[in-house]
Coordinates of C-alpha atoms in Angstrom, one line a residue:
M1 CA 0.0 0.0 0.0
V2 CA 1.3 3.4 -1.0
S3 CA 0.7 6.0 1.7
G4 CA 0.3 9.5 0.3
L5 CA -0.5 11.1 -3.1
V6 CA 0.5 9.3 -6.3
L7 CA 0.0 10.8 -9.7
S8 CA 0.1 8.4 -12.7
G9 CA 0.0 9.8 -16.2
L10 CA -2.1 12.7 -15.0
T11 CA -2.9 15.3 -17.6
V12 CA -4.4 18.7 -16.5
G13 CA -5.5 21.7 -18.4
Y14 CA -8.6 23.4 -19.8
R15 CA -11.3 23.1 -22.4
A16 CA -11.5 26.4 -24.2
D17 CA -14.9 27.8 -25.4
G18 CA -16.2 25.7 -28.2
A19 CA -13.5 23.0 -27.7
L20 CA -15.7 20.9 -25.5
R21 CA -18.2 20.5 -28.2
R22 CA -15.5 19.2 -30.5
G23 CA -14.0 16.9 -27.8
R24 CA -10.8 18.9 -27.8
A25 CA -8.8 20.1 -24.8
A26 CA -5.8 22.3 -24.1
P27 CA -3.4 20.4 -21.8
V28 CA -1.1 22.4 -19.5
L29 CA 0.7 19.4 -18.0
S30 CA 0.7 16.0 -19.7
G31 CA 1.4 12.5 -18.4
I32 CA 2.6 13.5 -15.0
D33 CA 4.0 10.9 -12.7
A34 CA 4.9 12.0 -9.1
V35 CA 4.6 10.9 -5.5
A36 CA 4.2 13.0 -2.3
G37 CA 4.4 10.9 0.9
R38 CA 2.7 11.3 4.2
G39 CA 4.8 12.9 6.9
E40 CA 6.6 15.0 4.2
L41 CA 6.5 18.5 3.0
T42 CA 6.5 18.5 -0.8
V43 CA 7.0 21.7 -2.7
L44 CA 5.6 22.4 -6.2
L45 CA 8.0 24.7 -8.1
G46 CA 8.1 26.1 -11.6
P47 CA 8.2 29.3 -13.7
N48 CA 5.1 31.5 -14.0
G49 CA 2.6 29.9 -16.2
A50 CA 4.1 26.4 -15.8
G51 CA 0.8 25.0 -14.4
K52 CA 1.3 24.9 -10.7
S53 CA -2.2 26.4 -9.8
T54 CA -3.8 24.3 -12.5
L55 CA -2.4 21.1 -11.0
L56 CA -3.4 22.0 -7.5
R57 CA -6.9 23.0 -8.6
T58 CA -7.3 19.7 -10.3
L59 CA -6.2 17.7 -7.2
A60 CA -8.6 19.9 -5.1
G61 CA -11.5 18.9 -7.4
L62 CA -12.0 22.5 -8.6
Q63 CA -11.6 21.4 -12.2
P64 CA -11.6 18.0 -13.9
A65 CA -8.5 16.1 -15.0
L66 CA -8.1 15.6 -18.7
G67 CA -6.5 12.1 -18.3
G68 CA -4.6 9.8 -16.0
S69 CA -5.1 9.2 -12.3
A70 CA -4.4 10.5 -8.9
A71 CA -4.5 8.2 -5.9
L72 CA -4.6 9.2 -2.2
D73 CA -3.6 6.3 0.1
D74 CA -4.5 3.9 -2.7
G75 CA -8.0 5.4 -3.2
D76 CA -9.1 7.2 -6.3
L77 CA -8.8 10.9 -5.4
L78 CA -10.4 12.1 -8.7
A79 CA -13.5 9.9 -8.2
L80 CA -14.4 11.3 -4.8
R81 CA -17.6 13.2 -4.6
A82 CA -17.4 16.7 -3.1
P83 CA -18.5 15.9 0.5
A84 CA -16.1 12.9 0.7
R85 CA -13.2 15.0 -0.8
A86 CA -13.8 17.8 1.7
R87 CA -13.2 15.3 4.5
R88 CA -10.0 14.0 2.9
V89 CA -8.4 17.1 1.4
G90 CA -7.8 20.5 3.0
V91 CA -7.2 23.4 0.7
V92 CA -5.6 26.9 1.3
L93 CA -5.7 29.2 -1.7
T94 CA -4.0 32.5 -2.4
D95 CA -7.3 34.4 -2.3
R96 CA -7.7 36.9 0.5
P97 CA -11.4 36.5 1.4
D98 CA -13.4 39.2 3.3
P99 CA -13.9 37.8 6.7
G100 CA -16.5 40.3 7.8
L101 CA -17.0 40.1 11.6
L102 CA -15.7 36.5 11.9
T103 CA -13.2 35.8 14.6
G104 CA -10.2 33.5 14.1
R105 CA -12.1 30.6 15.8
D106 CA -15.2 31.2 13.7
V107 CA -13.1 30.7 10.6
V108 CA -11.5 27.5 11.9
E109 CA -15.0 26.2 12.8
L110 CA -15.9 26.4 9.1
G111 CA -13.5 23.6 8.6
R112 CA -16.0 21.3 10.4
L113 CA -18.7 21.8 7.8
P114 CA -17.7 18.6 5.8
H115 CA -18.5 16.7 9.0
T116 CA -21.5 18.6 10.4
G117 CA -23.4 19.2 7.2
T118 CA -25.1 22.4 6.2
G119 CA -26.7 22.7 9.7
G120 CA -23.3 23.5 11.0
V121 CA -24.1 22.6 14.6
L122 CA -20.9 21.6 16.3
G123 CA -20.8 18.8 18.8
P124 CA -18.2 18.0 21.4
A125 CA -16.1 16.1 18.9
D126 CA -16.1 19.1 16.5
D127 CA -15.1 21.5 19.3
A128 CA -12.3 19.2 20.2
A129 CA -11.1 19.1 16.5
V130 CA -11.2 22.9 16.3
D131 CA -9.2 23.2 19.5
T132 CA -6.7 20.7 18.3
A133 CA -6.3 22.6 14.9
I134 CA -5.8 25.9 16.7
D135 CA -3.3 24.4 19.1
A136 CA -1.4 22.7 16.2
V137 CA -0.7 26.1 14.6
R138 CA 0.0 27.7 18.0
A139 CA -2.7 30.3 17.4
G140 CA -4.6 30.2 20.7
P141 CA -4.1 33.9 21.4
L142 CA -5.5 34.8 18.0
A143 CA -8.6 32.7 18.1
G144 CA -10.8 35.3 19.8
R145 CA -9.7 38.2 17.7
P146 CA -11.5 39.4 14.5
L147 CA -9.8 37.9 11.5
A148 CA -9.8 41.3 9.8
R149 CA -7.5 42.7 12.5
L150 CA -4.9 39.9 12.1
S151 CA -1.7 40.4 10.2
D152 CA -1.3 38.5 6.9
G153 CA 0.9 35.9 8.6
E154 CA -1.5 35.4 11.5
R155 CA -4.4 35.1 9.1
Q156 CA -2.6 32.4 7.1
R157 CA -2.1 30.5 10.3
M158 CA -5.8 30.5 10.9
M159 CA -6.5 29.4 7.3
V160 CA -4.2 26.5 7.8
A161 CA -6.0 25.7 11.1
R162 CA -9.3 25.8 9.3
A163 CA -8.0 23.2 6.8
L164 CA -6.6 21.1 9.7
A165 CA -10.0 21.2 11.4
Q166 CA -11.3 19.1 8.4
Q167 CA -9.0 16.4 9.7
P168 CA -7.7 15.8 6.1
S169 CA -5.2 13.3 4.8
L170 CA -3.9 15.7 2.1
L171 CA -3.2 19.4 2.6
L172 CA -2.9 21.5 -0.6
L173 CA -1.7 25.1 -0.5
D174 CA -1.4 27.5 -3.5
E175 CA 1.2 30.2 -2.8
P176 CA 0.4 30.4 0.9
S177 CA 3.3 32.8 1.6
A178 CA 2.5 35.2 -1.3
F179 CA 1.6 38.2 0.9
L180 CA 4.0 37.5 3.8
D181 CA 7.3 39.1 4.8
V182 CA 10.4 37.1 5.0
A183 CA 10.1 36.1 8.7
A184 CA 6.5 35.1 8.2
R185 CA 7.4 33.0 5.2
V186 CA 10.0 31.1 7.1
A187 CA 7.6 30.6 10.0
L188 CA 4.8 29.3 7.8
L189 CA 6.9 26.8 5.9
G190 CA 8.5 25.6 9.1
L191 CA 5.0 25.2 10.5
L192 CA 3.8 23.1 7.5
R193 CA 6.9 20.9 7.7
R194 CA 6.3 20.3 11.4
L195 CA 2.6 19.5 10.9
A196 CA 3.4 17.0 8.1
R197 CA 5.7 15.1 10.6
E198 CA 3.5 15.4 13.7
Q199 CA 0.2 14.6 12.1
G200 CA 1.4 12.3 9.3
L201 CA -0.1 14.6 6.7
C202 CA 0.7 14.7 3.0
V203 CA 1.5 18.4 2.4
L204 CA 1.8 19.8 -1.1
L205 CA 2.3 23.5 -1.7
S206 CA 3.2 25.7 -4.6
T207 CA 5.6 28.6 -4.0
H208 CA 7.8 31.1 -5.8
D209 CA 10.1 31.3 -2.8
L210 CA 12.6 28.9 -4.4
E211 CA 15.6 29.1 -2.1
L212 CA 13.6 28.8 1.1
A213 CA 11.5 25.9 -0.3
L214 CA 14.6 24.0 -1.3
R215 CA 16.0 24.4 2.2
L216 CA 12.9 23.2 4.1
A217 CA 11.2 20.7 1.7
D218 CA 11.6 16.9 1.9
R219 CA 10.7 16.5 -1.8
A220 CA 10.1 18.8 -4.8
W221 CA 8.1 18.6 -7.9
L222 CA 9.6 20.9 -10.5
L223 CA 7.5 21.9 -13.5
D224 CA 9.8 22.5 -16.5
G225 CA 7.5 25.0 -18.2
A226 CA 7.1 22.7 -21.2
G227 CA 4.4 20.5 -19.8
G228 CA 6.7 18.1 -18.0
I229 CA 7.9 17.5 -14.4
V230 CA 11.1 16.4 -12.6
T231 CA 10.8 15.1 -9.1
G232 CA 13.3 14.3 -6.3
T233 CA 14.8 15.7 -3.1
P234 CA 15.9 19.3 -3.3
D235 CA 19.5 18.2 -3.3
E236 CA 18.9 15.8 -6.2
L237 CA 17.2 18.5 -8.3
A238 CA 19.8 21.1 -7.6
A239 CA 22.7 18.7 -8.4
S240 CA 21.1 17.5 -11.6
G241 CA 20.9 21.0 -13.1
A242 CA 17.1 20.8 -13.3
V243 CA 16.6 23.9 -11.0
G244 CA 19.1 25.9 -13.1
A245 CA 17.5 24.8 -16.3
A246 CA 14.1 26.0 -15.1
F247 CA 15.1 29.3 -13.5
D248 CA 18.4 30.6 -14.8
T249 CA 18.2 33.9 -16.6
D250 CA 20.7 36.1 -18.5
E251 CA 21.4 37.9 -15.2
L252 CA 21.0 35.2 -12.5
V253 CA 22.3 31.6 -12.3
F254 CA 21.4 29.0 -9.6
D255 CA 24.4 27.8 -7.6
A256 CA 23.8 24.2 -6.7
G257 CA 26.5 24.2 -4.0
S258 CA 25.0 27.0 -1.9
G259 CA 21.3 26.6 -3.0
T260 CA 21.1 30.2 -3.9
F261 CA 21.1 32.5 -7.0
R262 CA 24.0 34.6 -7.9
L263 CA 24.8 37.2 -10.6
R264 CA 26.4 35.9 -13.7
S265 CA 29.9 37.2 -14.3
G266 CA 29.6 40.6 -15.9
A267 CA 25.9 40.9 -15.3
G268 CA 24.9 44.4 -14.0
A269 CA 28.4 45.8 -14.7

């Protein structure tokens, strides 16, 4: 039995207006094979437009796959109906929703809806799950405060807690550190790495914070910008030249030894 997320020949993309009637689609990524294990932080990397968000949205059930399969703990992830998927998959998107008058705890309680139904009445087990999620992200002091008054970093901790309150097997995050300062980015990725280990979660997140991701991740999925993927540990991808091939520019080059970018000789002179 494979524990975690396994993609086999997965193809994701879109059906443009009119293309659906002709049975044609526009793949963004084709024939993807990749594994993200439980207890590990896996980062999804790639240039802008490479397909990171498209892949995450497909795994989250927000758009259909065009081919292939995705298994979660040997079950068919793509075949799950929405209520069952909401109990297995937690999702944190880049969007910054308007929280209105909701407190941090109110938002985390929304994560129990897949278990309580539309009535939303929380029982003792639901309250315990909410408490556990808040404690897991060490956000107890934030729980009673209005979400609108929290910093971006604090708000993201509550969004992660909401996803954890679902008690998922898989946690998907699309650019969760996009609006955070450097210290908050480090704290968030460190938090997600710890949660993966402590709760046996499969955590997959996309990020443009390449250097930090390569330092903290257990595994990386690197989209090459041409519809393909390279996977491995961060050290393996750096040493193979795959990171440099995807991100080097006329001015900057990735140094595999230090795991950082440096100016090319003569650049900026």
